[in-house]
Short mmCIF file of C-alpha atoms in Angstrom, two decimals:
data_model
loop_
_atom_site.label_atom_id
_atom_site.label_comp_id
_atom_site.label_asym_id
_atom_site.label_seq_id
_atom_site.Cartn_x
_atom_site.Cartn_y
_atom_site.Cartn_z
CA UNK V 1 -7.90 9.27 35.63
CA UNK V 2 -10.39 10.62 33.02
CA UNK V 3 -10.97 8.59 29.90
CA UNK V 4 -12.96 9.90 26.91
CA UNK V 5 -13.71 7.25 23.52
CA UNK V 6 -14.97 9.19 20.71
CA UNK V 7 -16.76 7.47 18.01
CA UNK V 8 -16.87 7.33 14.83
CA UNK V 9 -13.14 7.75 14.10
CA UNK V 10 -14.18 8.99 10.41
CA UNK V 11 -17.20 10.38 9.05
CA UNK V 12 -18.19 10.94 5.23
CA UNK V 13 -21.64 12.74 4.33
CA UNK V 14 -22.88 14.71 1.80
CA UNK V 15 -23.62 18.40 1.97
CA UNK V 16 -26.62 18.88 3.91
CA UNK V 17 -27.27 15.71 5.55
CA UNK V 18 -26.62 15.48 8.92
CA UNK V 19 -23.57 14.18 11.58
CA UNK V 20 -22.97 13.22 14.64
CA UNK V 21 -20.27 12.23 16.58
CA UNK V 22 -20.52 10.16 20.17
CA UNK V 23 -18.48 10.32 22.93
CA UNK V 24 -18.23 8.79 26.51
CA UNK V 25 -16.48 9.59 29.48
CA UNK V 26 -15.32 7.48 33.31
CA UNK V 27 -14.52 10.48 35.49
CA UNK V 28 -18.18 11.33 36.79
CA UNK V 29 -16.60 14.36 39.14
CA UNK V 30 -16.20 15.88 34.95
CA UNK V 31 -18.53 18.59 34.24
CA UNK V 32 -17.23 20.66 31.23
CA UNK V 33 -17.71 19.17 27.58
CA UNK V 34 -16.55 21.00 24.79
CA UNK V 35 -16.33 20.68 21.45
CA UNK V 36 -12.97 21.39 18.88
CA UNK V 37 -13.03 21.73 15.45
CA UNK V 38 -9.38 21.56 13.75
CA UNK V 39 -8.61 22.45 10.58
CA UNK V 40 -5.51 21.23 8.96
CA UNK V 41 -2.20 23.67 9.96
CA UNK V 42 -4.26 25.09 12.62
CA UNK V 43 -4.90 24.68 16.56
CA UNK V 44 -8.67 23.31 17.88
CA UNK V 45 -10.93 25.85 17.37
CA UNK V 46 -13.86 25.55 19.95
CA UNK V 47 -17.09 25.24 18.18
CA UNK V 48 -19.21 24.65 21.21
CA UNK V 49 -19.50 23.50 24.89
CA UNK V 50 -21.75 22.26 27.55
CA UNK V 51 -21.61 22.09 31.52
CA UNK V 52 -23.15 19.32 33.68
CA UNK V 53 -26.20 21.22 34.97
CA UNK V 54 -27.27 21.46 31.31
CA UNK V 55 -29.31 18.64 29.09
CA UNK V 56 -29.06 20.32 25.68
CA UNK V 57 -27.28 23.64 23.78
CA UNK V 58 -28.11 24.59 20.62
CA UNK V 59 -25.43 27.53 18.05
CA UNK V 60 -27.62 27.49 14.36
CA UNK V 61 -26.13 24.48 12.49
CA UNK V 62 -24.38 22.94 15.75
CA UNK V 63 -26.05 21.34 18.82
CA UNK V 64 -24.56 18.87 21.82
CA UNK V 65 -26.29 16.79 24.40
CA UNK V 66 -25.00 15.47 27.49
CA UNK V 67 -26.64 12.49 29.46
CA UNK V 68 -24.64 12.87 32.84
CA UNK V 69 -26.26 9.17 33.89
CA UNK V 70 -24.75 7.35 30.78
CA UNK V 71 -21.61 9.48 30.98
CA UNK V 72 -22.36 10.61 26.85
CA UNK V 73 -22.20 13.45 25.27
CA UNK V 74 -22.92 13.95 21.30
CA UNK V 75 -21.90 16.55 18.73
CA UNK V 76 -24.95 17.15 16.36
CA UNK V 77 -24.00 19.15 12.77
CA UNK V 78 -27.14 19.81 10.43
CA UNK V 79 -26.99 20.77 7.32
CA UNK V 80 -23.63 20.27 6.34
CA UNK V 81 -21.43 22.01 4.08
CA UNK V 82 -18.11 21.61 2.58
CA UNK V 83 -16.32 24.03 4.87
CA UNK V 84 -17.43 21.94 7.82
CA UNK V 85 -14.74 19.07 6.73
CA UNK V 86 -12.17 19.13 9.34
CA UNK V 87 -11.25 16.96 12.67
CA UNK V 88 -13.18 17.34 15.19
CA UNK V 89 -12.57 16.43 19.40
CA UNK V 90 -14.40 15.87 22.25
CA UNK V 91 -12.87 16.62 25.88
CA UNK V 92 -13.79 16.32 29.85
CA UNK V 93 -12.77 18.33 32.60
CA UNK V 94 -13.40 18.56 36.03
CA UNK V 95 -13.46 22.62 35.41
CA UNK V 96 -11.84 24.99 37.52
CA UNK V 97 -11.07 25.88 41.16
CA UNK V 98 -9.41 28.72 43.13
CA UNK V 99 -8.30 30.18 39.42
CA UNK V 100 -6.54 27.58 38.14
CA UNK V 101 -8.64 24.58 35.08
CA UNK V 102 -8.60 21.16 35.30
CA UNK V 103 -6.87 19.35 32.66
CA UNK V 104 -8.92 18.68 29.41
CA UNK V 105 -8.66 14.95 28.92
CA UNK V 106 -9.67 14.66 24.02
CA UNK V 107 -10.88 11.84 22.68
CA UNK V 108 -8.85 10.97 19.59
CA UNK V 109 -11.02 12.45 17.20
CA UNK V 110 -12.94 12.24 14.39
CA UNK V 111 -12.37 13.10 10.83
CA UNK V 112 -15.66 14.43 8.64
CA UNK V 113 -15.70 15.01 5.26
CA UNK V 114 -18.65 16.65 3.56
CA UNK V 115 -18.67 15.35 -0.09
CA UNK V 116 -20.05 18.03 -2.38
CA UNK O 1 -8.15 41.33 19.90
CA UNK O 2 -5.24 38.95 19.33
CA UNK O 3 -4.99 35.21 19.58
CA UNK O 4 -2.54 32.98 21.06
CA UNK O 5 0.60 33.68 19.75
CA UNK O 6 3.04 30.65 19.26
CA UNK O 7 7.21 30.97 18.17
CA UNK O 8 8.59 29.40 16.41
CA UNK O 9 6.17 27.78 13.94
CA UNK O 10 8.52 25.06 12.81
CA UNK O 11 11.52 23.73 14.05
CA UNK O 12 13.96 21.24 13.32
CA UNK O 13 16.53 19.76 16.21
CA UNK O 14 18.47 17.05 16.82
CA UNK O 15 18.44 14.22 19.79
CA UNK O 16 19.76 14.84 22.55
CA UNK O 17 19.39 18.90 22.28
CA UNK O 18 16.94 21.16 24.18
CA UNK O 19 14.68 23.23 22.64
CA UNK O 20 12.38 26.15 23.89
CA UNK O 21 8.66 27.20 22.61
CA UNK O 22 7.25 30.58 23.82
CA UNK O 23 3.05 31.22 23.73
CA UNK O 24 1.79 34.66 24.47
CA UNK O 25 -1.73 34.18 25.25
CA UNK O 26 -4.75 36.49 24.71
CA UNK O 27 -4.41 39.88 26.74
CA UNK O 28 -6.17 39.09 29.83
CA UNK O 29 -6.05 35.39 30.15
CA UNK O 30 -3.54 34.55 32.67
CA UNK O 31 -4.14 30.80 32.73
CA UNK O 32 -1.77 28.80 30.01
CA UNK O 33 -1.97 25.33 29.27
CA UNK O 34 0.17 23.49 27.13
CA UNK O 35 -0.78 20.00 25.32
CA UNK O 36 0.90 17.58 22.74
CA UNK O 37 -0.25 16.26 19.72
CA UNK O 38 0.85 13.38 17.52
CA UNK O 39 -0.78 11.01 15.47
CA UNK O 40 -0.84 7.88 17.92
CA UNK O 41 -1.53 9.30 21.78
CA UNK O 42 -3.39 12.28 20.36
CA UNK O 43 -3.44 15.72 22.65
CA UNK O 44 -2.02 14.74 25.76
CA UNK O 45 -2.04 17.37 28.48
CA UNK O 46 1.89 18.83 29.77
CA UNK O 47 1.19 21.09 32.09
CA UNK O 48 -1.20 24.78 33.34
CA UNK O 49 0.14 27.84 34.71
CA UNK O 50 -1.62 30.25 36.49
CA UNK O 51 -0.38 33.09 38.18
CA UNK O 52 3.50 32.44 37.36
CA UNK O 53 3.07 29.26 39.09
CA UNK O 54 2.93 25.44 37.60
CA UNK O 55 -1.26 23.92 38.94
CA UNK O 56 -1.33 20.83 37.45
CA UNK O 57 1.36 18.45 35.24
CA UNK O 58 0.74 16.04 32.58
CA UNK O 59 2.54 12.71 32.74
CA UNK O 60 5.52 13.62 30.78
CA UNK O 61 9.26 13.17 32.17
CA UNK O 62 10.85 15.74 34.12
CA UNK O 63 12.77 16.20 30.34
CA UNK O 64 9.22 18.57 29.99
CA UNK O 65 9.65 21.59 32.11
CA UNK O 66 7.62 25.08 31.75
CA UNK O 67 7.08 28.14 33.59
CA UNK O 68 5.14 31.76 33.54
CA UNK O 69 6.00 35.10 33.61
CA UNK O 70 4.19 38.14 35.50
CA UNK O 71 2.75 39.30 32.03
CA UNK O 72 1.50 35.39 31.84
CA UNK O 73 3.69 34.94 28.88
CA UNK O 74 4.81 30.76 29.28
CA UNK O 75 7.71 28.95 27.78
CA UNK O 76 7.94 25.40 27.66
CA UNK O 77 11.36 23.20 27.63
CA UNK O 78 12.43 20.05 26.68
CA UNK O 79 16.05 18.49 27.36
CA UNK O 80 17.42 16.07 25.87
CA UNK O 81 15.32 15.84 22.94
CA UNK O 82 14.28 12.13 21.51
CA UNK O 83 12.94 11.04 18.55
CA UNK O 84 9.75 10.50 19.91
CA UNK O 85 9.08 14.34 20.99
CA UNK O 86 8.43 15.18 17.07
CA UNK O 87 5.09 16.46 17.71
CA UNK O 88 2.81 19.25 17.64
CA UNK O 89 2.82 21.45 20.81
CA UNK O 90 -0.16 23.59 21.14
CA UNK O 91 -0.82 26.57 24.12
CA UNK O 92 -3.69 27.42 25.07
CA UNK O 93 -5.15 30.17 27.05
CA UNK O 94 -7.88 31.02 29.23
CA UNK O 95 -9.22 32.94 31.91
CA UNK O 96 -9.17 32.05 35.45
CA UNK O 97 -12.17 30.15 36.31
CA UNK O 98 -14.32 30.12 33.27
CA UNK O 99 -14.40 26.36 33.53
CA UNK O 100 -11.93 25.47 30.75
CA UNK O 101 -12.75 27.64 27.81
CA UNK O 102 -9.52 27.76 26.11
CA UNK O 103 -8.35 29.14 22.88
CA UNK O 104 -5.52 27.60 21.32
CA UNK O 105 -2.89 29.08 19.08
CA UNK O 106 -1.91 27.30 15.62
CA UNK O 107 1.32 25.28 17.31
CA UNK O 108 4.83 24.44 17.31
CA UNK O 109 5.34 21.76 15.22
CA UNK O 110 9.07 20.06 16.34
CA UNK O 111 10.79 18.12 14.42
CA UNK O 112 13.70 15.73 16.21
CA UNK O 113 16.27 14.31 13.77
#
């Protein structure tokens, strides 16, 4: 089955610099790639996602990139602020057919702290 | 519009009970998944239901049941509860075909004592 490593699994920067958190993937039938941000008490809040038939996407502060022939995808955060602190997740899924989704397969995480 | 809803918040049992967590998901999504998530595996996939009926399991024991009702309201079920099911069970919702983009609600976080 799928396996995703995430990397680093904690992250400490100071407001405004920039972060970014690697992950890789085995499954190469995956072709969904979002992005979770949790906050503590709270579910995975999806920050942002990518497909397979797409390189880049950019949302203001946040950007991911896929490479489909290295099987890695990055999460790019620039200028950070405090309120970005939280745990964020990688996942990979095969997507979805007749209705039904694929299983999302997480990495384990990665904790960021934005130091004032 | 709402989130995913998730009862009870907290809960407390003891081994060798059975417990039951409900998740209303967003008005309109009609595929639920349900994950778990501790400290050491993580969030591990259960189990998705679409359409009142049970797509694709996790590799959990048959002690991990689920199912869907026509307003695509799911309820999840464990038997026998072990120590090892402490952990934070998380729904999430979707709708069909969009390629995975769930929303999650906030939890059930079980406690086994």
């Amino acid at each position: 089955g799928e396996n995703v490593e995430q990397h680093p699994s904690t992250l400490s920067v100071q407001e405004g610099d920039s972060a970014v958190i690697k992950c890789t993937y085995s499954d190469s039938a995956s072709n969904y790639f979002p992005w979770y941000k949790q906050e503590l008490g709270k579910g995975p809040q999806l920050i942002i996602d990518i497909r397979s038939n797409v390189g880049e996407k950019k949302d203001q502060r946040i950007a991911v990139t896929l490479n489909k022939t290295a099987k890695h995808f990055s999460l790019h955060i620039t200028e950070t602020q405090p309120e970005d602190s939280a745990v964020y997740f990688c996942a990979a899924s095969k997507g979805s057919s007749g209705g039904s989704n694929y299983k999302l397969t997480f990495g384990k995480g990665t904790l960021l702290t934005v130091n004032p | 519009k709402a989130g995913v809803t998730q009862t009870p918040r907290y809960l407390i049992k003891t081994r060798g009970q059975q417990v039951t967590l409900s998740c209303s998901p967003i008005s309109g999504h009609r595929s639920v998944s349900w994950y778990q998530q501790t400290p050491g595996q993580g969030l591990q996939f259960l189990f998705e239901y679409f359409s009142e009926t049970q797509r694709n399991k996790g590799n959990f024991p048959g002690r991990f049941s689920g199912r869907q009702f026509s307003n695509s309201r799911s309820e999840m079920n464990v038997s026998t509860l072990e120590l090892g099911d402490s952990a934070l069970y998380l729904c999430a919702s979707s709708l069909p075909g969009q390629g995975n983009g769930y929303t999650f609600g906030s939890g059930t976080r079980l406690t086994v004592v």
